[in-house]
Coordinates of C-alpha atoms in Angstrom, one line a residue:
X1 CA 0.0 0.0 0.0
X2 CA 1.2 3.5 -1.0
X3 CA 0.3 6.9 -0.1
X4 CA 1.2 10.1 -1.9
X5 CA 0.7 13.6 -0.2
X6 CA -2.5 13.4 2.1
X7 CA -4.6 10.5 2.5
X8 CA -7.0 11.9 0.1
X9 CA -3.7 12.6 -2.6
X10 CA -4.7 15.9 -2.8
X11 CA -1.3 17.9 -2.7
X12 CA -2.6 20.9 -3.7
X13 CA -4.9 21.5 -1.4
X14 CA -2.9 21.5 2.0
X15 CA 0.8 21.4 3.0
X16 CA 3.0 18.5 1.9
X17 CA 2.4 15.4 4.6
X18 CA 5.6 13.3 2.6
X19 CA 5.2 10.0 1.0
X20 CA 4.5 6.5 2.3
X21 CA 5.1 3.4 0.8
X22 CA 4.7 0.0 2.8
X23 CA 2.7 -2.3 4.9
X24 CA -0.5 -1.6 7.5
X25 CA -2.3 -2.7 9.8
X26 CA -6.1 -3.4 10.6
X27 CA -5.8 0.4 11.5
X28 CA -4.2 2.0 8.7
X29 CA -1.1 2.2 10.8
X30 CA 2.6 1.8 9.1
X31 CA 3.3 -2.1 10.2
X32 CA 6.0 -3.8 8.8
X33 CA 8.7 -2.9 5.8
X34 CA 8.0 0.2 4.1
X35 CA 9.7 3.6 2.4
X36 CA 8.6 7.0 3.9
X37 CA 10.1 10.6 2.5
X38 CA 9.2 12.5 5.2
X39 CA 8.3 16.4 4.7
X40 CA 11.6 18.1 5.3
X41 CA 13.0 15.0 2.3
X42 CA 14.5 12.9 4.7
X43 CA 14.4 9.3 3.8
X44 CA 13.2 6.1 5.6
X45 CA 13.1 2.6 4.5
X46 CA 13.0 -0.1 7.4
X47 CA 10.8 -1.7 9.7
X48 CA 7.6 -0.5 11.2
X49 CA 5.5 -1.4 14.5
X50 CA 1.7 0.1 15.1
X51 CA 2.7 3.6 13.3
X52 CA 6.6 3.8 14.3
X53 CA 10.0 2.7 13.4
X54 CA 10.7 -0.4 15.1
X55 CA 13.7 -3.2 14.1
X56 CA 16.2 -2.9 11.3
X57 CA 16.1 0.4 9.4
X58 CA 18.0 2.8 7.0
X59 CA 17.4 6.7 7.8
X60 CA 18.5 9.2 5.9
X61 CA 18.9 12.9 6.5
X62 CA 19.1 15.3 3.5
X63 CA 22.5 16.9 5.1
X64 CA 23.8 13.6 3.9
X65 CA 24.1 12.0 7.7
X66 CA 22.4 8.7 8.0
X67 CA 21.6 6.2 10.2
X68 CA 22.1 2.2 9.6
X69 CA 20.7 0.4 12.5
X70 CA 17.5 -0.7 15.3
X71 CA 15.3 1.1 16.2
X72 CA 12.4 0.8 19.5
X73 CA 9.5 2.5 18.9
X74 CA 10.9 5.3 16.7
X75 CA 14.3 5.7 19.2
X76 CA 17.3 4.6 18.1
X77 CA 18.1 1.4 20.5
X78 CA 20.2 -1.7 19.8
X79 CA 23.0 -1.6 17.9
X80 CA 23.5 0.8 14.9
X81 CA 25.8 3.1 13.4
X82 CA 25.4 6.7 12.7
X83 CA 27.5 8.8 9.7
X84 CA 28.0 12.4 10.1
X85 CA 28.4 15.0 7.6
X86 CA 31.6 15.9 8.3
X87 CA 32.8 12.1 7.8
X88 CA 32.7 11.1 11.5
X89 CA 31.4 8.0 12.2
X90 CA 29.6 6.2 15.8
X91 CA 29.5 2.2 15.7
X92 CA 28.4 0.5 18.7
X93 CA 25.4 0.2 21.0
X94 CA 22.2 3.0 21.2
X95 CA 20.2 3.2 24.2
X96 CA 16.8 5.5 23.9
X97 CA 18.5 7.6 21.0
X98 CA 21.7 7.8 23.2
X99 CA 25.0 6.6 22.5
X100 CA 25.0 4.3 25.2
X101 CA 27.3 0.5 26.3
X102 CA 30.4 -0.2 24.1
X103 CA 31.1 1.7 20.9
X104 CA 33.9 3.1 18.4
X105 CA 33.4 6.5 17.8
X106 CA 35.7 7.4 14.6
X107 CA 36.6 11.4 14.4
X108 CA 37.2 13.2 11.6
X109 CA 41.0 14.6 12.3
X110 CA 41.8 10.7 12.6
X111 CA 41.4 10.3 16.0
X112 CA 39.5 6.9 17.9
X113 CA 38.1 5.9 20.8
X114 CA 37.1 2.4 21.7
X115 CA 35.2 1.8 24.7
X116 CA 32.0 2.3 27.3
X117 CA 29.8 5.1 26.5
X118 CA 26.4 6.6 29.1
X119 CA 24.2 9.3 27.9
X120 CA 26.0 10.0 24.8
X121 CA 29.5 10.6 26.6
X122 CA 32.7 8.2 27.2
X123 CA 31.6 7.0 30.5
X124 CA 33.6 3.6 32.0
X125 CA 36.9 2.1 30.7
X126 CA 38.1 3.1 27.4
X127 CA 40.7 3.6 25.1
X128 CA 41.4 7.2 23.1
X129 CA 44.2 7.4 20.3
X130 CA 45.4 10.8 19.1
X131 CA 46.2 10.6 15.2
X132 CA 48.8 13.0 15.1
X133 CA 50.9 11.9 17.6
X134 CA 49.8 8.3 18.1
X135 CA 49.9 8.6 21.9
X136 CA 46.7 6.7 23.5
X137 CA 45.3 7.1 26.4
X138 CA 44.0 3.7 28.3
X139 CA 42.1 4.1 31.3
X140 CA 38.6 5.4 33.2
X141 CA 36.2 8.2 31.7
X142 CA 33.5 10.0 33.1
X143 CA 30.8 12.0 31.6
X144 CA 33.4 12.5 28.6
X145 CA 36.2 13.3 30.7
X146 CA 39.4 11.0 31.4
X147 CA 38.8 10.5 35.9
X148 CA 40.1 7.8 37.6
X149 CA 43.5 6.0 37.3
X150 CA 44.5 5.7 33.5
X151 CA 47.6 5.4 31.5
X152 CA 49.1 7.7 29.1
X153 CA 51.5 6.3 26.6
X154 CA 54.0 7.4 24.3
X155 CA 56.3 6.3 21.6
X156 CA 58.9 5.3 24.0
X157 CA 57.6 5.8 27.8
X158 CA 53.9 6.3 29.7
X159 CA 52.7 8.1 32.7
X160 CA 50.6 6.0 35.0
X161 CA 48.6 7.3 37.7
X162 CA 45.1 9.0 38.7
X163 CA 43.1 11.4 36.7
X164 CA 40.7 14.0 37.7
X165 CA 38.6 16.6 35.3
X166 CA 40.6 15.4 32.6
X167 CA 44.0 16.2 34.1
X168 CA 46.6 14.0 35.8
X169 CA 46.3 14.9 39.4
X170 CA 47.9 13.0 42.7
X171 CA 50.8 10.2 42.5
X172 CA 52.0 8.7 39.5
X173 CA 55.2 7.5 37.8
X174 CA 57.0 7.8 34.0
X175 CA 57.6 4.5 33.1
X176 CA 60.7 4.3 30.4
X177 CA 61.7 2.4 28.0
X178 CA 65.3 2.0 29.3
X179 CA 64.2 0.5 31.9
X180 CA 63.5 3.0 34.6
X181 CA 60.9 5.0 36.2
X182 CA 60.3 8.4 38.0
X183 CA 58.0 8.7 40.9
X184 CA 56.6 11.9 41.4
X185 CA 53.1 13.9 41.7
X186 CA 51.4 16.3 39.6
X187 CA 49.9 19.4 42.0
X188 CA 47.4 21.6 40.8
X189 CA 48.3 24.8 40.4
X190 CA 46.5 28.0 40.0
X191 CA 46.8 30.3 37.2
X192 CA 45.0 34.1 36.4
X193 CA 41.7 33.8 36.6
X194 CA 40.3 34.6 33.1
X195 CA 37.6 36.9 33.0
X196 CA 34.6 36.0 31.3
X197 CA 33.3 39.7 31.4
X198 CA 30.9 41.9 33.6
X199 CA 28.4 39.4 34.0
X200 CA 30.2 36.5 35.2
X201 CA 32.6 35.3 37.8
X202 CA 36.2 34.8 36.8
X203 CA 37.5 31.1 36.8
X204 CA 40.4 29.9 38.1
X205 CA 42.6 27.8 35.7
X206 CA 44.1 24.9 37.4
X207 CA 47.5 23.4 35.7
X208 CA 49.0 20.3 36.7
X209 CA 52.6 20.4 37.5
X210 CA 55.0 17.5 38.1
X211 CA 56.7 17.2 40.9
X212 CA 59.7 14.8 40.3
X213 CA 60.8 12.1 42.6
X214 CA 62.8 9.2 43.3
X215 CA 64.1 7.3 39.9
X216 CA 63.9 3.5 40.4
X217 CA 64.3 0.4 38.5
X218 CA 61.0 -0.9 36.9
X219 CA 59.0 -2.5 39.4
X220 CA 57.5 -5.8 38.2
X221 CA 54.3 -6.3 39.8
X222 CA 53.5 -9.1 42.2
X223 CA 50.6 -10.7 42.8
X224 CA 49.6 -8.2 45.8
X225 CA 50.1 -5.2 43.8
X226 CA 47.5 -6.8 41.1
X227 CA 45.3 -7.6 43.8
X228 CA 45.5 -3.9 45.2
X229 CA 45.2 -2.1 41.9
X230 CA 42.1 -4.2 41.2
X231 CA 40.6 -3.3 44.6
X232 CA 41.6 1.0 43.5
X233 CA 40.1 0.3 40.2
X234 CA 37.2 -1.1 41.3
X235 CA 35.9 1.8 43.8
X236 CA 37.4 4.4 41.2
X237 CA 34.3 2.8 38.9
X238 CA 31.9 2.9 41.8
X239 CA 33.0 6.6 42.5
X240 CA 32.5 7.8 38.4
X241 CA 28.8 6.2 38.9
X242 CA 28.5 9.6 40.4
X243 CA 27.4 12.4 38.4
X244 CA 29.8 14.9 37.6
X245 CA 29.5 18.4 35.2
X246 CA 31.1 17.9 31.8
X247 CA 33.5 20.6 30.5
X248 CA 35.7 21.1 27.5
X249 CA 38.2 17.9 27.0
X250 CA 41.3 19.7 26.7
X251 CA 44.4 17.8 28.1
X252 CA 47.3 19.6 29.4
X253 CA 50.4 17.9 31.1
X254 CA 54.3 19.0 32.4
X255 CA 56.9 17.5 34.0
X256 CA 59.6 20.1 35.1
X257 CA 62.6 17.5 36.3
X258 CA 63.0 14.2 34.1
X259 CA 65.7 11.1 35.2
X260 CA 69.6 11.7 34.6
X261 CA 69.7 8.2 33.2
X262 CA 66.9 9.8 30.3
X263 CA 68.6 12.9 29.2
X264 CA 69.4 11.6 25.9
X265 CA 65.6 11.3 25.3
X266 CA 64.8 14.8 26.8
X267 CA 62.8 15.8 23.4
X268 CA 60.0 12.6 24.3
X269 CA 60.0 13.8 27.9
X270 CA 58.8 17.2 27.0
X271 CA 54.8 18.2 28.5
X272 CA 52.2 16.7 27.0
X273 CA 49.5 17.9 25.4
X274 CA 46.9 16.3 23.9
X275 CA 43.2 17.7 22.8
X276 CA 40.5 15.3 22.8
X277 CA 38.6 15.4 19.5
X278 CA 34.7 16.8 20.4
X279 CA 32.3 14.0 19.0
X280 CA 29.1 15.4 17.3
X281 CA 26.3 15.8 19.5
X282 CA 23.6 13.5 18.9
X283 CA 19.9 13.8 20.8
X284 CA 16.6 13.5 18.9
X285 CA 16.9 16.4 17.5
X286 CA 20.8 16.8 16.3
X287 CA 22.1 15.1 13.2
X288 CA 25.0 17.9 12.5
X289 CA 28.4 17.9 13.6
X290 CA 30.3 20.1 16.4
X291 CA 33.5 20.1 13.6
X292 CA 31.9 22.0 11.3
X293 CA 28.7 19.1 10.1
X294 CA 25.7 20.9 9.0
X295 CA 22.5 20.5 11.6
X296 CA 19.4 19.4 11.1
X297 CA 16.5 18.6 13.0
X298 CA 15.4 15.1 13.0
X299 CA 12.4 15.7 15.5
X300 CA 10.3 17.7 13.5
X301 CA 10.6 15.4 11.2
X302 CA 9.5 12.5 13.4
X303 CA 6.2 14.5 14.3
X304 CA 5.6 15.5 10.5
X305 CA 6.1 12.0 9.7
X306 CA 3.6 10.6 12.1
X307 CA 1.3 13.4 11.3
X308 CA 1.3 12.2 7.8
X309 CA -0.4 8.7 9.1

């Protein structure tokens, strides 16, 4: 069964309701596979339930974004994988239109991450690889944000230690490749404030800076240590259950003193700084990019679709 403008095909006389192609049901509902072109010319071809998307579909947006994947009653759920305009590219699980359980989020300056996602954000244990440099960060994320104890690693030595607002904060160690490592501890500390004009407080910007320590052999781990760092990691992940305020994801580490025995690898010691690529947001009603993707609406056209029923 097909349906062209209204129900009555008469285009001319009232705004454009989109086009329908497909199964119904005993009340002229869409049920099972059809095609729609909704009103704003965005495509659909999939399964329907009682009037909605619902199982296996194809949905295109006319900004050239699409979305390959399941659907529950007209909410992206299951899994799927969502194009953006600008090339990026989401493969992994959807909860209730969110990016939501494991996924691969390709970005579209080349850089990846792999791992646990809540509410659209990296949210549990994941892994974050910055193209240009190849460094990758391995560790605990909340609400988009690296918290928790994570690893950083380079071409040829990592810092290991504890994370907090996306910054290195607390005890850690440089672990090097010629076998050595430097204990030490970053502490926050305070720049200018930067004001944000008349109408709003200024904010304090907090840098990390290392605080070199004692340079040790590498320290193989024994069976205790596992058991310990299991027993950190584990209440770390009870602790990012918490809700916490998401900011920028801008990455920004020093170390001022570096091992004697690493001096002729001084230019890999230098600070770090890494910027995390900005995913596109993606509710209901966002199918554009943050990195310059075009944005459309996909709820209106959810409501004009139904309307056209």
């Amino acid at each position: 069964m097909s349906d062209f403008g209204s129900e009555e095909g008469e285009e001319d006389q009232g705004p454009y309701l989109g086009e329908y192609e497909g199964g119904r049901n005993e009340n002229e509902e869409r049920h099972g596979h059809g095609k729609a072109t909704l009103p704003n010319q965005d495509t659909y071809e999939g399964m329907y339930d009682c009037g909605k998307r619902h199982g296996q579909g194809v949905y295109r947006f006319k900004n050239g974004a699409r979305y390959i994947g399941e659907y529950l009653k007209n909410r992206k759920h299951g899994q799927g994988t969502f194009i953006y305009p600008d090339g990026s590219k989401y493969e992994g699980s959807w909860v209730d239109d969110q990016r939501c359980g494991f996924g691969k989020y390709s970005y579209v300056n080349g850089d990846m991450y792999e791992g646990e996602w809540k509410d659209h954000q990296r949210h549990g244990q994941g892994t974050y690889t910055y193209a240009a440099t190849g460094t990758k960060y391995v560790g605990r994320w909340q609400n988009g944000k690296r918290e928790g104890h994570g690893e950083l690693i380079h071409a040829n030595h990592k810092y290991v230690g504890v994370f907090k607002e996306d910054k290195p904060m607390g005890k850690g160690k440089y672990v090097f490749d010629i076998g050595c490592e430097q204990h030490g501890e970053y502490i926050p500390i305070e720049q200018e404030k930067e004001d944000k004009g008349d109408d709003e407080e200024p904010s304090a910007n907090i840098i990390p800076k290392w605080k070199a320590g004692q340079v040790t052999p590498i320290h193989l781990k024994t069976e205790e240590d596992l058991e310990e760092e299991a027993k950190e990691q584990a209440e770390e992940q009870a602790t990012s259950e918490q809700p916490a305020e998401s900011q920028g994801e801008t990455t920004e580490e020093k170390k001022d003193e570096k091992p004697a025995e690493t001096e002729e690898k001084k230019e890999d010691q230098e600070d770090t700084q890494e910027k995390v690529a900005p995913e596109v947001t993606v509710d209901d009603t966002t199918t554009g990019g943050e990195e310059g993707g075009n944005q459309e609406t996909a709820e209106t056209a959810q409501e004009e679709e139904q309307s056209a029923e």
